[in-house]
XYZ file of C-alpha atoms in Angstrom:
214
model
C 34.661 224.648 135.143
C 31.737 225.682 132.996
C 32.237 225.558 129.266
C 33.588 228.960 127.793
C 31.427 231.147 126.181
C 31.915 234.412 124.231
C 29.706 237.142 123.513
C 29.876 240.871 122.443
C 27.860 243.364 124.162
C 28.006 247.230 124.572
C 27.778 249.243 127.493
C 27.381 252.887 127.366
C 30.526 254.047 125.523
C 32.544 250.741 126.028
C 32.263 247.351 124.379
C 33.440 244.059 126.072
C 33.694 240.678 124.861
C 31.837 238.651 127.643
C 34.277 235.524 129.097
C 31.866 233.117 130.958
C 35.030 231.121 132.482
C 36.571 234.704 133.909
C 33.097 235.353 135.524
C 33.514 231.590 136.863
C 36.804 232.640 138.358
C 35.633 235.903 139.992
C 32.763 234.680 141.189
C 34.919 232.360 143.586
C 35.690 235.415 145.844
C 31.592 235.853 145.587
C 31.101 232.625 146.692
C 32.612 233.253 150.448
C 29.662 234.868 151.406
C 27.004 234.707 148.451
C 27.476 230.730 147.846
C 29.113 228.632 145.221
C 26.238 228.802 143.183
C 25.000 232.404 144.347
C 22.400 230.598 146.260
C 23.157 233.220 149.249
C 23.007 232.095 152.539
C 22.748 232.876 156.564
C 19.064 233.377 156.166
C 19.493 235.874 153.919
C 22.355 238.025 155.476
C 23.938 237.561 152.158
C 21.007 237.532 149.233
C 20.573 235.610 146.341
C 22.386 236.655 143.407
C 22.088 233.738 140.900
C 19.662 234.016 138.165
C 19.470 237.802 138.784
C 19.588 239.805 135.504
C 23.125 240.955 134.116
C 21.791 244.630 133.937
C 20.634 244.545 137.819
C 23.705 243.025 138.799
C 26.120 245.349 137.087
C 23.921 248.369 138.185
C 24.048 247.430 141.694
C 28.068 246.666 141.409
C 28.651 250.217 139.704
C 26.500 251.529 142.751
C 28.881 249.757 145.311
C 32.154 250.905 143.546
C 30.530 254.525 143.559
C 29.346 254.118 147.126
C 26.007 255.492 146.217
C 24.762 252.018 148.005
C 26.332 251.783 151.280
C 27.827 248.087 151.936
C 30.988 248.407 153.900
C 31.845 244.360 153.388
C 31.463 244.991 149.828
C 33.696 247.732 149.488
C 37.009 246.196 149.188
C 35.834 243.855 146.656
C 34.108 246.545 144.316
C 36.981 249.073 144.582
C 37.913 249.872 141.185
C 41.412 248.474 141.166
C 39.707 245.092 141.944
C 36.818 244.992 139.698
C 37.074 246.488 136.402
C 33.875 247.314 134.486
C 34.976 244.119 132.125
C 35.168 241.959 135.400
C 31.583 243.363 136.020
C 29.932 242.183 132.906
C 31.868 238.835 133.118
C 30.485 237.835 136.641
C 27.167 239.337 136.000
C 26.819 236.905 132.741
C 28.398 234.286 134.641
C 25.578 234.536 137.525
C 22.802 235.374 135.615
C 22.790 231.817 133.787
C 22.957 229.760 137.071
C 19.445 227.959 137.600
C 18.410 227.554 141.155
C 15.832 224.876 141.725
C 13.440 225.013 144.520
C 13.298 221.557 145.528
C 15.745 218.328 145.063
C 14.900 215.986 141.985
C 13.724 212.509 142.981
C 16.432 209.803 143.695
C 17.465 207.693 141.244
C 17.742 204.355 142.882
C 19.424 202.550 139.926
C 21.930 205.369 139.494
C 22.634 207.000 142.761
C 25.876 209.077 143.192
C 26.150 210.612 146.631
C 28.768 213.701 145.343
C 26.534 214.618 142.495
C 23.488 214.619 145.127
C 25.638 216.777 147.493
C 26.255 219.190 144.597
C 22.476 219.525 143.479
C 21.870 220.236 146.946
C 23.908 223.406 146.749
C 21.972 224.660 143.911
C 18.161 224.365 145.448
C 16.943 227.229 147.540
C 13.569 227.036 149.080
C 12.194 230.435 150.611
C 10.608 229.324 153.776
C 7.007 230.066 154.075
C 5.914 233.052 156.108
C 2.559 233.222 157.798
C 0.398 235.839 156.872
C -2.765 236.868 154.510
C -1.501 235.836 151.146
C -4.662 236.963 149.413
C -4.350 240.364 150.899
C -0.327 240.349 149.836
C -1.380 239.408 146.568
C -3.789 242.271 146.297
C -1.014 244.647 147.220
C 1.548 242.957 145.494
C -0.171 243.236 141.995
C -1.387 246.567 142.905
C 1.899 248.160 143.576
C 4.773 246.117 143.078
C 3.842 243.811 139.784
C 4.309 246.343 137.134
C 7.918 246.836 137.603
C 8.945 243.473 139.344
C 6.647 241.217 137.426
C 3.169 239.240 137.858
C 5.136 236.521 139.557
C 8.025 238.358 141.088
C 10.404 237.327 138.357
C 11.706 240.745 137.899
C 12.855 242.532 134.739
C 15.896 243.687 132.731
C 17.158 246.213 135.680
C 14.780 245.515 138.242
C 15.406 242.343 140.526
C 13.197 239.410 141.262
C 11.799 239.101 144.319
C 10.420 235.591 144.036
C 13.170 233.161 145.433
C 14.670 235.838 147.446
C 15.429 235.392 151.232
C 12.451 237.179 153.366
C 15.045 238.373 155.790
C 16.984 240.151 153.300
C 13.996 242.011 151.621
C 12.724 243.082 154.872
C 16.153 244.488 155.715
C 16.198 246.366 152.119
C 12.874 247.829 152.621
C 14.225 249.519 155.970
C 17.220 250.882 153.986
C 14.889 252.363 151.225
C 12.618 253.942 154.300
C 15.620 255.098 156.000
C 16.981 256.463 152.718
C 20.190 254.451 152.956
C 19.315 252.886 149.599
C 17.719 254.606 146.471
C 14.901 252.609 145.026
C 13.926 254.623 142.060
C 16.947 256.596 140.325
C 14.207 258.980 138.888
C 12.580 259.253 142.552
C 15.667 259.251 144.814
C 13.849 261.301 147.585
C 10.933 258.221 147.440
C 10.174 256.664 150.848
C 8.941 253.176 149.871
C 5.569 251.681 151.285
C 4.926 254.939 153.032
C 1.136 254.651 152.897
C 1.622 250.782 154.266
C 1.410 249.838 157.464
C 3.431 246.982 158.986
C 0.988 244.199 158.456
C 0.552 244.973 154.968
C 4.407 244.978 154.336
C 4.333 241.672 156.269
C 1.558 240.276 153.771
C 3.262 241.226 150.728
C 6.573 239.394 152.316
C 4.237 236.372 152.970
C 2.998 235.954 149.526
C 6.423 236.622 148.239
C 7.721 233.778 150.131
C 4.929 231.237 148.461
C 6.159 232.372 144.620
C 8.833 229.737 144.577
C 6.913 227.048 145.813
């Protein structure tokens, strides 16, 4: 159980006391798909949510609740009766502070603990390297994506991190954007993502992203 933390934030016209302990409890439901530490799973069928910004997590939960982002498995969990605005704030605050490592620390042979090692393994996620033209992918990413998602794919306040996210999940989301099943930019709701990119260029961007957490 994490140490209880109480913070004060404002969200629109509402103010909430942030309860990290409550966020931990709410995350037990999320963990069924997204993993105990928000690490995701099934090769990206369930995305990593650990470490994403609070603003982005809350934004997406609100979209699921309003059904402006379609995801049938999420519907019962984000129904207003099941997930209040305060709940969203609490679970987002809990998830954003989880630190996922990209590799296991060295084994301490003098103080080895198998159980602790097993728990640490759950908090490790290294995205499988995708073959591609990394130089081309880096150039395209820096030209088209970095201004919003950050130079190293680290994300910003309400814009998600791309580094450390499953390639399969990112690929699926691009298809949703292009099929207008998901809005990429609320200010440009009819925008078709990567309209001027061919499949090879998109692949190279994804390949480049796959090595950013190495």
